[in-house]
Amino acid sequence: MALKITAIIFTLLGLALAIGGGQLVMLGGSVYYLICGLAFVLTAILLFLKKRAALHVYAGIVIVSLVWALWEVGFDWWQLGPRGGLIIVLGFWLLTPWIRKPLGFLSPSGMQYSASAVPLAIASVIAVVVAVASMFFDPYDQSGELPDQSVAAAPKLGGDVPDGEWHQYGRTPYGQRYSPLDQVNVDNVANLTEVWRYQTGDVKRPDDVGETTYQVTPLKVGSSLYLCTPHNLAIALDATTGKEKWRYDPNSGMNPDRQHQTCRGVSYYKDQAAAAGSACAERVYLPTSDARLIALDAANGQVCPAFAQNGTLRLETGMQHNPAGYYYSTSPPAIVGNKIIIGGAVNDNYSTQEQSGVIRAFDVNTGALIWNWDSGNPSQTQPIAEGQTYTTNSPNSWSVFSVDEELGLVYIPLGNQVPDQLGMNRSESVEKYSSSIVALDINTGADRWVRQTVHHDLWDMDVPAQPVLIDLSRPDNSVVPALVGPTKQGDIYVLDRRTGEPIFPITEEPAPKGAIPEDFTAPTQPTSAVSFKPEPLKESDMWGVSMLDQMVCRIWYHQYNYEGRYTPPSLNGSIIYPGNFGTFNWGSVAVDPERQVMFGMPTYLAFTSKLVPRADIPAKGQDEKGSEQGLNRNDGAPYGVLMGPFLGPLNIPCQAPPWGYVAGVDLRTGKTAYKHRNGTVHDMTPLPLPFKVGVPGIGGPMITKGGVAFLGAAVDNYLRAYDLKNGKTLWEARLPAGGQATPMTYAVEDGRQFVVMVAGGHGSVGTTPGDYVIAYALPR
C-alpha cells in the first residue's frame, strides 16, 4: 500500500512539474522543471512496476538537481532549500523498508531481500552535506568596518538643542538622528533593560483603513516627552517615569478614503518673546488626518486660541478640489524663526481632481500665510489672493523637511503628480520638480535649486526620506555643507546643500522603453555613485517554500514585463524593482557628524504594476477602504492601476531573500563598509523560528556618540542595537508589537540615558498592532 501511495504522489508531482516546466520552457525559462517532472513520472512508473531501477532513477534526480542548484545559486542555503528540500525528503522516504522491500527480490532459498540503498543513499547524503555546509556561507554578506575616529571634533548638529534632549523628528533641524549622549555605548549596551512602558489606548479599530500605522518619534523637551498617535491624539509624558501629563483629542474622525491613518510626530516651538510660564509660551503643533494644524500649550495640552482660527489652521484652504479623506498631514512641520512650514500627503492614484501639493509657510504665532510654493506654479510664491487656488494634483511632499537656518534654506523631499503611473499631460513645471529634492528660501519660498532623482516618474518613486544635513570633510581638508538624500530606488544623493551640485558623481544611465502608446519613458535615469540599487532580477532569483511554488514564480516572472530598474507599467503587468516601499523610505538614514559615517536599512522587495483600462474597472464597493495596494482607480484618467508586492502562490515574496539589510557607509569616501542581513522570520511564520533571513522593514535608525546604532523597523518585533563600526548586533529586545517607528534617546535629570521606542505595528507589512511606548536604560 505504501508503495502504491508513493507512486501516486510521484505521478502527481511529476505531472505538475512537467506541465509547469513545459509552460516555463515555452516562455524561454529553465528546462530543469520539465526534465525533473518527466523523471518523477518515470520513477512513479517504475514504482508501480515494482522495479528497483526506480531508486537509481531517483538517485539521478538528486544528483542532477544538486548540480543544477549549485550552478544557479552557489552555496546559498536559503535558495538551495526550495530547490532540494522536497527532493531530499522524498529521497529518504524511498530509502525506508516500506519502499525498498517491495522493490527487492527473492533469493533461490526463498529469502526476501530489499532493493539496494547504496546509490540513492550516497546521492542523498551528498546533498545533505552540501546543504549543511551552505549554512556556514552567506554570499550576500559584506563584512568590513567604518572608521571610528573623530573627524570633526565639534561638528554642527543643527539648531540649539541640549545634548540630553530631542527637539525635532530627526532631533535637530539637520535631521541627523544623532545624539551626542554616550552613557550607553558598545561596551554596555547589552545591559539595557526596560524601565517603563506606557500604552496610549489608541489601538487599531475594525473600521480602520489597512495602513493604520504607528510611526511616531517622540520629542523630549525639558522633563516631558511629546508624541502623537495614529488617530491624532497628542500626549505628553513624564520623561523619567512615563506617566501621562496630559492628552488632547482633536476628534479627526474616520474616513475610509484615507490611504494612511498615521502620525509621525508633532513639532515643538518656544516663543522667545513670551513671558516664561505664560499660556502658550511653549507650544506643540499637531498635524491631523483631516487636514488641520492645531497649536497646543505644551504645559497642559490646551488649545492656543491666538493661532489661526481659535488655535486651528485649515490646510485645505486654497484647494480647487477638496474631496474628503484625500488630503492630510502625516509628518510634523518644520519650524524656523517665526515660520511653520508644512506640506501634505495627497492620496495616490485616486483621482485627477485632488488637492495641490503646495508647500506653505505660516506665521508660527498667528497662522497668517507668509508664502506658498506650488510645484505646479513655482514662480508665484506670494500668498495667493482670495478666490485663487493652487494647482490641482501638483507634486506634494508628505515626508519630513530639513532646515539650514544659516543658509536660509529648507529642504523639501518631493513626490510626483498623481496618477503616479501615468505621465501624460504633465506640465513643464511638474516634469521639472517631480521626485526631486528642492531647496526653498526660508523667507520668500523661492526655489534656490532642484535635484531630480527620477525623470518622468512612472513608478511612484517619490523622494520619501528627510534629507540629512552634515558638514562633510573632504580629502583636500575643505569642509563642504552637504546633504545626504536617500531614495526609494536605492540611490543616495550626496550634494552640496548650497547649490544642489553632487559631491559624489551622478551619471545618466540608459532606461527601459515600452510605455503605453499615450505615454513615454525618459531615455536615461540618474544614478548616484553612492547607491544601494539592487541587481536586476533573474529567473534564478525566484523563490518559494518548495520547488513547486518556486516554479510558479518563475512562470510569472516571464509573463510580466521586466527589463530591470525603471521597467514602465504596462497593460500586461510589469515587475517594479525596487518596489513601492523602496530601498529607503520615510525612515531615512542616520548620520554620525563626528565620524562622518552613515547607517541605514536598505530593503529589497519587488512589486508588480498593471494598468487597467477604465472600462474594466468595477464600481466602487460600499465597504471599500483606501489603500495604496490593490486596485487604485485613478478617477478621470484612462487607466487605473493594480499594484502590490510580487508574491507567490503561498503569499510569500517571489524573489529570494535577503529582503532587508543594515549597512554602513563612509561618507568621506562614499564606500559601503558593511552590509548584513537584518531580522528573522520569527513573526513571519506560524512557528517562532529565529532564522536570520534578512526581512523587509520600514522605519528609521538612530546613532549615538557611544558608537551604537538603534533600529526597530524589521517585520520581526524587535528593537536592536548594532555596533556602528561593523554592523554587528549587540543587543535586542522583544517588542509587544511591530516597531515601525524610529527610536530616540535622551537624558533625565539625574543624567541617566534613556532609549525610547514606539511599538504599534504597520498595516501594510502586517506587523502586530499595538499602542506601546517603551523606555530602556542601563541598570542603576
Coordinates of N, CA and C in Angstrom, one line a residue, residues 269-368:
Y269 N 7.7 74.4 19.7 CA 8.1 75.8 19.5 C 8.1 76.5 20.8
K270 N 9.1 77.3 21.0 CA 9.2 78.2 22.2 C 9.2 79.6 21.8
D271 N 8.2 80.4 22.2 CA 8.1 81.8 21.9 C 9.1 82.6 22.8
Q272 N 10.1 83.1 22.2 CA 11.2 83.8 22.9 C 10.6 85.1 23.5
A273 N 9.6 85.6 22.9 CA 9.1 86.9 23.3 C 8.1 86.8 24.5
A274 N 7.6 85.6 24.7 CA 6.6 85.4 25.8 C 7.2 85.3 27.1
A275 N 6.5 85.7 28.1 CA 7.0 85.5 29.5 C 7.0 84.1 29.9
A276 N 8.1 83.7 30.6 CA 8.2 82.3 31.0 C 7.0 81.9 31.8
G277 N 6.4 80.7 31.5 CA 5.3 80.2 32.3 C 4.0 80.8 31.9
S278 N 4.0 81.7 30.9 CA 2.7 82.2 30.5 C 2.0 81.2 29.5
A279 N 0.7 81.4 29.3 CA 0.0 80.5 28.5 C 0.6 80.5 27.1
C280 N 0.8 79.3 26.6 CA 1.3 79.0 25.2 C 2.6 79.6 24.9
A281 N 3.4 79.9 26.0 CA 4.8 80.3 25.8 C 5.6 79.2 25.1
E282 N 5.3 78.0 25.4 CA 5.8 76.8 24.6 C 4.7 76.1 24.0
R283 N 4.8 75.6 22.8 CA 3.7 75.0 22.1 C 4.1 73.7 21.4
V284 N 3.1 72.9 21.2 CA 3.2 71.7 20.4 C 2.2 71.8 19.3
Y285 N 2.7 71.6 18.1 CA 1.8 71.7 16.9 C 1.5 70.3 16.4
L286 N 0.2 70.1 16.3 CA -0.3 68.7 15.9 C -0.9 68.7 14.5
P287 N -0.3 68.0 13.6 CA -1.0 67.8 12.3 C -2.0 66.7 12.4
T288 N -3.1 66.8 11.6 CA -4.2 65.8 11.8 C -4.5 65.2 10.4
S289 N -5.2 64.0 10.5 CA -5.6 63.3 9.2 C -6.8 63.9 8.6
D290 N -7.4 65.0 9.1 CA -8.5 65.7 8.5 C -8.0 67.1 8.1
A291 N -6.7 67.2 7.8 CA -6.1 68.4 7.2 C -6.2 69.6 8.1
R292 N -5.9 69.4 9.4 CA -5.8 70.6 10.3 C -4.4 70.6 10.9
L293 N -4.0 71.8 11.3 CA -2.8 72.0 12.1 C -3.3 72.8 13.4
I294 N -3.0 72.1 14.6 CA -3.6 72.7 15.8 C -2.4 73.0 16.8
A295 N -2.5 74.2 17.3 CA -1.5 74.7 18.3 C -1.9 74.4 19.7
L296 N -1.1 73.7 20.5 CA -1.4 73.3 21.9 C -0.4 73.9 22.8
D297 N -0.8 74.2 24.0 CA 0.1 74.7 25.1 C 0.9 73.5 25.6
A298 N 2.2 73.5 25.4 CA 3.0 72.4 25.8 C 2.9 72.0 27.3
A299 N 2.5 73.0 28.1 CA 2.4 72.8 29.6 C 1.2 71.9 29.9
N300 N 0.1 72.1 29.2 CA -1.2 71.4 29.7 C -2.0 70.8 28.5
G301 N -1.6 71.0 27.3 CA -2.4 70.5 26.2 C -3.6 71.3 25.8
Q302 N -3.8 72.5 26.4 CA -4.9 73.3 26.0 C -4.6 74.0 24.6
V303 N -5.7 74.2 23.8 CA -5.6 74.8 22.5 C -5.1 76.3 22.7
C304 N -4.2 76.7 21.9 CA -3.7 78.1 21.9 C -4.6 79.0 20.9
P305 N -5.5 79.7 21.4 CA -6.6 80.4 20.6 C -6.0 81.5 19.7
A306 N -4.8 82.0 20.0 CA -4.3 83.1 19.2 C -3.8 82.6 17.8
F307 N -3.6 81.3 17.7 CA -3.1 80.8 16.4 C -4.2 80.5 15.5
A308 N -4.1 81.1 14.3 CA -5.1 80.9 13.2 C -6.6 81.1 13.7
Q309 N -7.5 80.2 13.5 CA -8.9 80.4 13.9 C -9.1 79.6 15.2
N310 N -9.0 80.2 16.3 CA -9.1 79.6 17.6 C -8.2 78.4 17.8
G311 N -7.0 78.5 17.3 CA -6.0 77.5 17.5 C -5.9 76.5 16.4
T312 N -6.7 76.6 15.4 CA -6.7 75.6 14.3 C -6.6 76.3 13.0
L313 N -5.6 75.7 12.2 CA -5.4 76.1 10.8 C -5.9 75.1 9.9
R314 N -6.8 75.5 8.9 CA -7.4 74.6 8.0 C -6.5 74.5 6.7
L315 N -5.9 73.3 6.5 CA -4.9 73.2 5.4 C -5.6 73.0 4.0
E316 N -6.8 72.8 4.0 CA -7.5 72.6 2.7 C -7.8 74.0 2.0
T317 N -7.5 75.1 2.7 CA -7.8 76.4 2.1 C -7.0 76.6 0.9
G318 N -7.6 77.1 -0.2 CA -6.9 77.3 -1.4 C -6.9 76.2 -2.4
M319 N -7.6 75.1 -2.1 CA -7.6 73.9 -3.0 C -8.8 74.1 -3.9
Q320 N -8.6 73.8 -5.2 CA -9.7 73.9 -6.1 C -10.6 72.7 -5.9
H321 N -10.0 71.5 -5.7 CA -10.8 70.3 -5.4 C -10.5 69.9 -4.0
N322 N -11.5 69.5 -3.2 CA -11.3 69.1 -1.8 C -12.1 67.9 -1.4
P323 N -11.9 66.7 -2.1 CA -12.6 65.5 -1.7 C -12.2 65.1 -0.3
A324 N -13.1 64.8 0.6 CA -12.8 64.4 2.0 C -12.0 63.2 2.0
G325 N -11.0 63.2 2.8 CA -10.2 62.0 3.0 C -9.0 61.9 2.1
Y326 N -8.9 62.8 1.1 CA -7.9 62.7 0.1 C -6.6 63.5 0.5
Y327 N -6.6 64.3 1.5 CA -5.5 65.2 1.8 C -5.4 65.3 3.3
Y328 N -4.2 65.2 3.8 CA -3.9 65.2 5.3 C -2.4 65.4 5.5
S329 N -2.1 65.6 6.7 CA -0.7 65.7 7.1 C -0.3 64.6 8.0
T330 N 0.7 63.8 7.5 CA 1.2 62.7 8.3 C 2.5 63.0 9.0
S331 N 3.2 64.1 8.6 CA 4.5 64.3 9.2 C 4.5 65.7 9.9
P332 N 5.4 65.8 10.9 CA 5.5 67.1 11.6 C 6.0 68.2 10.7
P333 N 5.5 69.4 10.8 CA 6.0 70.6 10.0 C 7.3 71.0 10.6
A334 N 8.1 71.8 9.8 CA 9.4 72.4 10.2 C 9.1 73.8 10.8
I335 N 9.7 74.1 11.9 CA 9.6 75.5 12.5 C 11.0 76.1 12.4
V336 N 11.1 77.3 11.8 CA 12.3 78.0 11.8 C 12.0 79.5 11.9
G337 N 12.6 80.2 12.8 CA 12.3 81.6 13.1 C 10.9 81.8 13.5
N338 N 10.2 82.6 12.7 CA 8.8 82.9 13.0 C 7.8 82.1 12.1
K339 N 8.4 81.1 11.4 CA 7.6 80.4 10.4 C 7.4 78.9 10.7
I340 N 6.2 78.4 10.4 CA 6.0 77.0 10.5 C 5.7 76.6 9.0
I341 N 6.5 75.6 8.5 CA 6.5 75.3 7.1 C 5.9 73.8 7.0
I342 N 4.9 73.7 6.2 CA 4.2 72.4 6.1 C 3.8 72.0 4.7
G343 N 3.8 70.7 4.4 CA 3.3 70.2 3.2 C 2.0 69.4 3.5
G344 N 1.8 68.3 2.7 CA 0.7 67.5 2.9 C 0.7 66.2 2.1
A345 N 0.1 65.2 2.6 CA 0.0 63.9 1.8 C -1.3 64.0 1.0
V346 N -1.1 63.6 -0.3 CA -2.3 63.5 -1.2 C -2.4 62.1 -1.6
N347 N -3.6 61.6 -1.5 CA -3.9 60.1 -1.9 C -3.3 59.8 -3.3
D348 N -2.6 58.7 -3.3 CA -2.0 58.3 -4.6 C -3.1 57.6 -5.4
N349 N -3.2 58.0 -6.7 CA -3.9 57.3 -7.7 C -5.4 57.1 -7.4
Y350 N -6.0 58.2 -6.8 CA -7.4 58.2 -6.6 C -8.2 58.9 -7.7
S351 N -7.7 60.1 -8.1 CA -8.4 60.9 -9.0 C -7.5 61.9 -9.6
T352 N -7.9 62.4 -10.8 CA -7.2 63.5 -11.4 C -7.6 64.9 -10.9
Q353 N -8.5 64.9 -9.9 CA -9.0 66.1 -9.3 C -8.8 66.0 -7.8
E354 N -7.6 66.1 -7.4 CA -7.3 66.1 -5.9 C -6.6 67.4 -5.5
Q355 N -6.2 67.5 -4.3 CA -5.7 68.7 -3.7 C -4.3 68.9 -4.3
S356 N -3.8 70.1 -4.1 CA -2.5 70.5 -4.5 C -1.4 70.0 -3.6
G357 N -0.2 69.9 -4.1 CA 0.9 69.6 -3.2 C 1.7 70.8 -2.7
V358 N 1.0 71.9 -2.6 CA 1.7 73.2 -2.2 C 2.4 73.1 -0.9
I359 N 3.5 73.7 -0.8 CA 4.3 73.9 0.5 C 4.0 75.3 1.0
R360 N 3.6 75.5 2.2 CA 3.3 76.8 2.7 C 4.0 77.1 4.0
A361 N 4.3 78.4 4.2 CA 4.9 78.9 5.4 C 3.9 79.8 6.1
F362 N 3.6 79.5 7.3 CA 2.6 80.4 8.1 C 3.4 81.0 9.2
D363 N 2.9 82.1 9.7 CA 3.4 82.7 10.9 C 3.1 81.8 12.1
V364 N 4.2 81.4 12.8 CA 4.0 80.4 13.8 C 3.2 80.9 15.0
N365 N 3.0 82.2 15.1 CA 2.3 82.7 16.3 C 0.8 83.0 15.9
T366 N 0.6 83.5 14.6 CA -0.7 83.9 14.3 C -1.4 83.0 13.3
G367 N -0.6 82.2 12.5 CA -1.2 81.3 11.5 C -1.4 82.0 10.2
A368 N -0.9 83.3 10.1 CA -1.1 84.0 8.8 C -0.2 83.4 7.7

